CSV table of C-alpha atoms in Angstrom, one decimal:
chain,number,residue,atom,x,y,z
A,1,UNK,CA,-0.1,-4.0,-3.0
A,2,UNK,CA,-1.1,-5.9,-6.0
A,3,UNK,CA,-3.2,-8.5,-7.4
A,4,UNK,CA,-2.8,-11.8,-8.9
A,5,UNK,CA,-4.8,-11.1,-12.3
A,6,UNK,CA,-8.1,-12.1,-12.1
A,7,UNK,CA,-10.2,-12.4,-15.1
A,8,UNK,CA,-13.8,-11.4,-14.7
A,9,UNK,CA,-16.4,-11.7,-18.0
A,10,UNK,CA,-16.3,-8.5,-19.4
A,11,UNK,CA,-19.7,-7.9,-19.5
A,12,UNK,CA,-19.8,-8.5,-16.0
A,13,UNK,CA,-17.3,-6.1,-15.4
A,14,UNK,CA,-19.2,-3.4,-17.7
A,15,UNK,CA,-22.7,-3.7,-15.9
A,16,UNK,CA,-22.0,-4.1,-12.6
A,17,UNK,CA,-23.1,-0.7,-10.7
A,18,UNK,CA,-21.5,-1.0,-7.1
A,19,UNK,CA,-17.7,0.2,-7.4
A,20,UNK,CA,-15.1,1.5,-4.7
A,21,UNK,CA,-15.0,4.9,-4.4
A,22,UNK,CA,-12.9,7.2,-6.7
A,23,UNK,CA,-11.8,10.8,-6.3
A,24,UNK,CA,-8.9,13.2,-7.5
A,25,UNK,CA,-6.5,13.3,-4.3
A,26,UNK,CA,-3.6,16.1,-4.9
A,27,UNK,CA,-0.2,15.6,-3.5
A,28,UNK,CA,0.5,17.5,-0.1
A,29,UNK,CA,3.6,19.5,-1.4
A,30,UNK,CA,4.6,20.9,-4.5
A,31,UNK,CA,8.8,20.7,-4.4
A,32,UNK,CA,11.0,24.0,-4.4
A,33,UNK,CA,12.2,25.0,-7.6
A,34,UNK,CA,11.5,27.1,-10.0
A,35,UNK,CA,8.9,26.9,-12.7
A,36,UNK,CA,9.6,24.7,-15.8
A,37,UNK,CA,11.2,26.6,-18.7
A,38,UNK,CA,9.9,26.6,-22.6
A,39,UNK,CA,13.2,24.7,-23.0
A,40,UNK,CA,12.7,22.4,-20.5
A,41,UNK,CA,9.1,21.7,-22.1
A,42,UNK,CA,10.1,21.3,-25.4
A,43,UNK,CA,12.8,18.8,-24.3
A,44,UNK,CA,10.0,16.7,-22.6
A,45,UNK,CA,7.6,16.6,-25.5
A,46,UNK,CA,10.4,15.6,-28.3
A,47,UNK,CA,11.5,12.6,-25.4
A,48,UNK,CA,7.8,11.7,-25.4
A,49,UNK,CA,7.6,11.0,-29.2
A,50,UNK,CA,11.0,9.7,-29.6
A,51,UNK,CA,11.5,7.4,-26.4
A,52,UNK,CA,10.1,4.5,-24.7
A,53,UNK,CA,8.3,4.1,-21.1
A,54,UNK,CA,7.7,0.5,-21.5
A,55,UNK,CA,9.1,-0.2,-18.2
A,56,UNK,CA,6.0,2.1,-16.7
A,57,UNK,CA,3.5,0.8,-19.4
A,58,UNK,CA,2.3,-2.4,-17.1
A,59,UNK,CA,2.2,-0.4,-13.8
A,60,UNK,CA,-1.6,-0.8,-14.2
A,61,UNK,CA,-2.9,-1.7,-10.9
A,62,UNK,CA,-3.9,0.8,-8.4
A,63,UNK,CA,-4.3,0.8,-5.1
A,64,UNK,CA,-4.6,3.0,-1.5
A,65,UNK,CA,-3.3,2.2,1.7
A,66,UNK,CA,-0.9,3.4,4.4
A,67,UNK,CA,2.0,3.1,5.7
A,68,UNK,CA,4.2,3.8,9.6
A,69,UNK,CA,7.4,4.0,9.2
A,70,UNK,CA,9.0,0.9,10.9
A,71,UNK,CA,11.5,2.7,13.2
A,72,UNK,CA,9.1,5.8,13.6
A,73,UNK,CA,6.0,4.7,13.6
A,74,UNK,CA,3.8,7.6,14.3
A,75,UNK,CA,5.4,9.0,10.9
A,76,UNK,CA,2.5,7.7,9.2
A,77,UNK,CA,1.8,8.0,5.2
A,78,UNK,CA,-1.6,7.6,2.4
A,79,UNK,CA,0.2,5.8,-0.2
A,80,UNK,CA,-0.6,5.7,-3.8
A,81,UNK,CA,0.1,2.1,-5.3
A,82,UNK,CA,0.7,1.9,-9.0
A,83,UNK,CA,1.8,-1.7,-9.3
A,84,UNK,CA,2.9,-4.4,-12.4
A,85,UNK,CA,2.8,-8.2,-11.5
A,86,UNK,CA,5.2,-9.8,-12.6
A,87,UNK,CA,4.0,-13.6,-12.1
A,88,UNK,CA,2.0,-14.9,-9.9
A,89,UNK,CA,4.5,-14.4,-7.1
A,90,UNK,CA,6.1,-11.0,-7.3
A,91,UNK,CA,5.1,-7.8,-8.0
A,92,UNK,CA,6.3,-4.6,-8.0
A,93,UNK,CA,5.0,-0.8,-7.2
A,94,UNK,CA,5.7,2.3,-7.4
A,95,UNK,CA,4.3,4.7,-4.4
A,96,UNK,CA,3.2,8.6,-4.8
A,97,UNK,CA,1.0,10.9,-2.7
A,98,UNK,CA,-1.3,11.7,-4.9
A,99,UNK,CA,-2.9,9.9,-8.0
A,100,UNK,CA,-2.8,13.9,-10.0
A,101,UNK,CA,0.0,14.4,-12.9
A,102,UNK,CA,1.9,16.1,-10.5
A,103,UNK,CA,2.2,13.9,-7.8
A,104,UNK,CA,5.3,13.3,-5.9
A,105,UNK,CA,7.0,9.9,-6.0
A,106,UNK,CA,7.6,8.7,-2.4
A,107,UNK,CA,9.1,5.5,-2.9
A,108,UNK,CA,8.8,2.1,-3.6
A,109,UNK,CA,7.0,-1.6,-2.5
A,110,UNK,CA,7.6,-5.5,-3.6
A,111,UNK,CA,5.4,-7.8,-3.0
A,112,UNK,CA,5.8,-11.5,-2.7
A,113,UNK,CA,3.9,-14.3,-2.0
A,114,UNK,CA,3.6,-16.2,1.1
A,115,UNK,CA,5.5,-19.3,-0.6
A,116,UNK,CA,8.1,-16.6,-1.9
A,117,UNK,CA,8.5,-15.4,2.1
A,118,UNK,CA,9.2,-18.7,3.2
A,119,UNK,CA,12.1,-19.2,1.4
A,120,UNK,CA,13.8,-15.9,2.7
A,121,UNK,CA,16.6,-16.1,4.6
A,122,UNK,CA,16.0,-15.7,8.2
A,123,UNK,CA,17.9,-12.1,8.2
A,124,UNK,CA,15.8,-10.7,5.4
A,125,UNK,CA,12.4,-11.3,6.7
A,126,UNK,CA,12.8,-8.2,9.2
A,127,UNK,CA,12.0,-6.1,6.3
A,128,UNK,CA,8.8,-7.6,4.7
A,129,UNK,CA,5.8,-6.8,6.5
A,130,UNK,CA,2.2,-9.2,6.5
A,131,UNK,CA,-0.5,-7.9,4.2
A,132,UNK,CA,-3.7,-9.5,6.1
A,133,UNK,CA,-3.9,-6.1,8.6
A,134,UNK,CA,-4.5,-4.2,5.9
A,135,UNK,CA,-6.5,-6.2,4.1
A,136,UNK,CA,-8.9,-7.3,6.5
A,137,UNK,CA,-9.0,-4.0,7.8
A,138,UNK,CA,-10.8,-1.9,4.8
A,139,UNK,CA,-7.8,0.1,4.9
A,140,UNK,CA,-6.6,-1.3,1.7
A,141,UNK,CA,-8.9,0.0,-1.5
A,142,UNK,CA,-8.6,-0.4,-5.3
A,143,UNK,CA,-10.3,2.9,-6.5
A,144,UNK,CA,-13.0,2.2,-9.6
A,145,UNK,CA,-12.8,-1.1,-9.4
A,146,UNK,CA,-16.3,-3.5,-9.2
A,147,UNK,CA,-16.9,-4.2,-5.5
A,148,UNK,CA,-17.1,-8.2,-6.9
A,149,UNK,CA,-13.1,-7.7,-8.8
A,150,UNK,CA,-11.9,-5.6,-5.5
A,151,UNK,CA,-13.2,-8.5,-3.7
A,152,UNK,CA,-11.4,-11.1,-5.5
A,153,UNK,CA,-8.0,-9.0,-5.9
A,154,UNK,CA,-7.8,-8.8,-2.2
A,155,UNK,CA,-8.8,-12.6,-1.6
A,156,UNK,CA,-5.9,-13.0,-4.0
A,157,UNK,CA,-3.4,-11.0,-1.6
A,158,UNK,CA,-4.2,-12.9,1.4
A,159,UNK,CA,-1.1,-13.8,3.4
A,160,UNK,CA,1.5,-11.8,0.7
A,161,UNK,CA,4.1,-9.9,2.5
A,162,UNK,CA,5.9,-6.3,1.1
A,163,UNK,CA,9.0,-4.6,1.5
A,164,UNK,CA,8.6,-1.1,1.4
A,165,UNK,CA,11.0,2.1,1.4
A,166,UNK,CA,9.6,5.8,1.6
A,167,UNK,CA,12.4,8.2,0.3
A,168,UNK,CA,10.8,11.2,0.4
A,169,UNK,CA,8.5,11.6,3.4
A,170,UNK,CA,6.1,14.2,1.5
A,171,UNK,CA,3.4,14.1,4.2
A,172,UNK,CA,2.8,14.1,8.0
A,173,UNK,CA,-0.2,12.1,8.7
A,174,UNK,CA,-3.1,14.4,7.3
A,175,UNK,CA,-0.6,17.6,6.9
A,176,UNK,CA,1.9,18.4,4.3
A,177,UNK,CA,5.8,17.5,5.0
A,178,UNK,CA,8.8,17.6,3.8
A,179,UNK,CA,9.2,19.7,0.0
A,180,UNK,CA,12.2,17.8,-0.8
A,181,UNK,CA,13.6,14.0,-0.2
A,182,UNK,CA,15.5,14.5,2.7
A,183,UNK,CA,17.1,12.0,4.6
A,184,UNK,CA,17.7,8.0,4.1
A,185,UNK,CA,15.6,5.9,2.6
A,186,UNK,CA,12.7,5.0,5.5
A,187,UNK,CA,11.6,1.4,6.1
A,188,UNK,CA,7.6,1.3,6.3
A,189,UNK,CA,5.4,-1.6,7.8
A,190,UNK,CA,1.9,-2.3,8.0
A,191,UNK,CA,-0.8,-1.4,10.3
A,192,UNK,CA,-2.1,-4.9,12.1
A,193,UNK,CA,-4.2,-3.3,15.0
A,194,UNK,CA,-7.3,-0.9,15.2
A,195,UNK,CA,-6.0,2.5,16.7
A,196,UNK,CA,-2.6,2.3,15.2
A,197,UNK,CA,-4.0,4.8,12.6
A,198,UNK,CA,-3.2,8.7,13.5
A,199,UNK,CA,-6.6,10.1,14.1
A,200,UNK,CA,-8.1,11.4,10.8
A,201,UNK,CA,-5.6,9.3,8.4
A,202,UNK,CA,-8.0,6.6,7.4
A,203,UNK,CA,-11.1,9.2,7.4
A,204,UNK,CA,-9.3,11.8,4.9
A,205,UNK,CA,-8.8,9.3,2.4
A,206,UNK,CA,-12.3,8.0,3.0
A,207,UNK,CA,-13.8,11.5,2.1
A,208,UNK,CA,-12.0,12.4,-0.9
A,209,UNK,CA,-12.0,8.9,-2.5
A,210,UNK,CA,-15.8,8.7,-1.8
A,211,UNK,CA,-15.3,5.2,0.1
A,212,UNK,CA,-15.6,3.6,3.1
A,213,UNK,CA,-13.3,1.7,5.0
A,214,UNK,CA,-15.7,0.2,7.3
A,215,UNK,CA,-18.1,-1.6,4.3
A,216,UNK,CA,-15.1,-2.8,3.0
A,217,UNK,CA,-14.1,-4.6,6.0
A,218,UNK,CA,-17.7,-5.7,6.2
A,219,UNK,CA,-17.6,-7.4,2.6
A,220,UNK,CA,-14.5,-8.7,3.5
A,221,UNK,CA,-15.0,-11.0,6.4
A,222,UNK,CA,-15.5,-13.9,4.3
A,223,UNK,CA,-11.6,-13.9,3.9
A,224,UNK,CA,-11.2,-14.0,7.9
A,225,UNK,CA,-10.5,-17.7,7.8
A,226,UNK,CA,-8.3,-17.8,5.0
A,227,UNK,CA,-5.5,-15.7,7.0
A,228,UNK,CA,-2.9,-17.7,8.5
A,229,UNK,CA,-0.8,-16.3,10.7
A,230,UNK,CA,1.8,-13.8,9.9
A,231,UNK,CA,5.5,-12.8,10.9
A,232,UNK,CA,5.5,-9.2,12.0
A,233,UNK,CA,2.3,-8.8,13.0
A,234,UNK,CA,3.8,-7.5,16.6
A,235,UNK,CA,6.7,-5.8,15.4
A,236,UNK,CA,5.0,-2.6,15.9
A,237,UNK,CA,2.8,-3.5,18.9
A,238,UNK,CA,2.8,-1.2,21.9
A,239,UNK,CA,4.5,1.6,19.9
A,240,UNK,CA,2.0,3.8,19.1
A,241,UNK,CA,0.2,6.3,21.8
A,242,UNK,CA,-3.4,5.1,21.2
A,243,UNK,CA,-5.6,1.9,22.4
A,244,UNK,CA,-5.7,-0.4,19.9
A,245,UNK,CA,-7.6,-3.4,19.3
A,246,UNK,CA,-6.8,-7.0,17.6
A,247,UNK,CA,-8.1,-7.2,13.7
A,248,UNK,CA,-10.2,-10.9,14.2
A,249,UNK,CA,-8.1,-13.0,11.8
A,250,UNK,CA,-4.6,-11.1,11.9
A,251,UNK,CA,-2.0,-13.2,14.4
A,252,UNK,CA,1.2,-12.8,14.8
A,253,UNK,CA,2.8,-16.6,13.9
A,254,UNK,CA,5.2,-16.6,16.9
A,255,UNK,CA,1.6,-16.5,19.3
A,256,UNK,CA,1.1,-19.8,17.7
A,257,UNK,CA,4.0,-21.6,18.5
């Protein structure tokens, strides 16, 4: 998920040392087929001086999180955000499995704004699921970024909601999966517990980003009383085969009514 823009001076942004963590993370499949021809090639470079990817150019914002799948949730994904806001209410993102040249593209996210989600129709909000888990969590990084402009581009998510659909389900928790898009477009949803992660999801990343999840909850508890409660904070609860715990600060809004 993405951030408001925040504006930081740039020397500040040039001198300060402490930075999330950054690393080349290759995608878990390579898809059948067979290797690209000297045609095929040539096509590609004469589209790349002759045609335009301005719809990609603003896709500028990356982040690393993961997704269950809503109706399967121990199908479980690391999801490679590369996002463009387009105001300060919606954004939008395109999701790979990797953050390499030839990474596979898994899908796709919107985000909205907590004003933007109470004006959804009462039917629609089944499919938009609350940010503040993963936020609060660590679980959701910004790679190279400051640690002071992570900090403020999460502070600047607090209470957004996303609507997420994997369409090619490229990896199985920590091992590869499928080497084509099969099957229908999958509905994924957020992780709002501790223990809803498969074992080893959250630690992978860690190791080959060079981050840590658990610092980045630490320097984020400062945004624990900015969360308000959020829909779909239970719609997964009690579906997954581990103990889990409560995140302090992530509620479910129908507990508070």
């Amino acid at each position: 998920m993405p951030y408001q823009r925040t504006v930081l001076p740039l020397a500040l942004v040039g001198t300060l040392a402490a930075c999330t963590g950054t690393g080349t993370v290759a995608p878990s499949v390579s898809p059948q087929g067979s290797a690209e021809s000297t045609k095929t090639n040539m096509l590609e470079a004469g589209a790349a001086a002759l045609q335009s990817n301005a719809p990609l150019g603003g896709m500028d914002i990356y982040l690393v999180g993961f997704h269950p799948m809503k109706n399967d949730p121990n199908h479980q994904m690391e999801a490679h955000h590369f996002c463009r806001q387009m105001n300060e209410d919606v954004a939008q993102c395109a999701l790979f499995d990797g953050n390499t040249a030839n990474a596979n593209l898994t899908g796709v996210e919107y985000i909205i704004s907590e004003r933007l989600f109470e004006q959804l129709p009462r039917r629609e909000r089944q499919y938009w699921h609350p940010h503040n888990g993963e936020i609060l969590s660590g679980q959701l990084v910004a790679p190279n970024l400051p640690d002071v402009a992570e900090h403020e581009l999460m502070k600047s998510k607090m209470n957004s909601y996303g609507k997420t659909w994997h369409t090619w389900q490229s990896e199985e928790g920590t091992q590869p999966g499928d080497r084509l898009p099969y099957g229908p477009p999958m509905l994924a949803w957020s992780f709002n517990r501790d223990g809803e992660a498969r074992p080893g999801l959250v630690e992978t990343r860690d190791r080959e980003m060079n981050t840590s999840t658990a610092e980045r909850r630490r320097a984020r508890q400062d945004l624990v009383p900015t969360a308000r409660p959020q829909e779909g904070v239970d719609a997964l609860k009690g579906k997954f085969p581990r103990l889990t715990q409560d995140i302090p600060g992530v509620v479910d809004k129908r507990a508070t009514r």
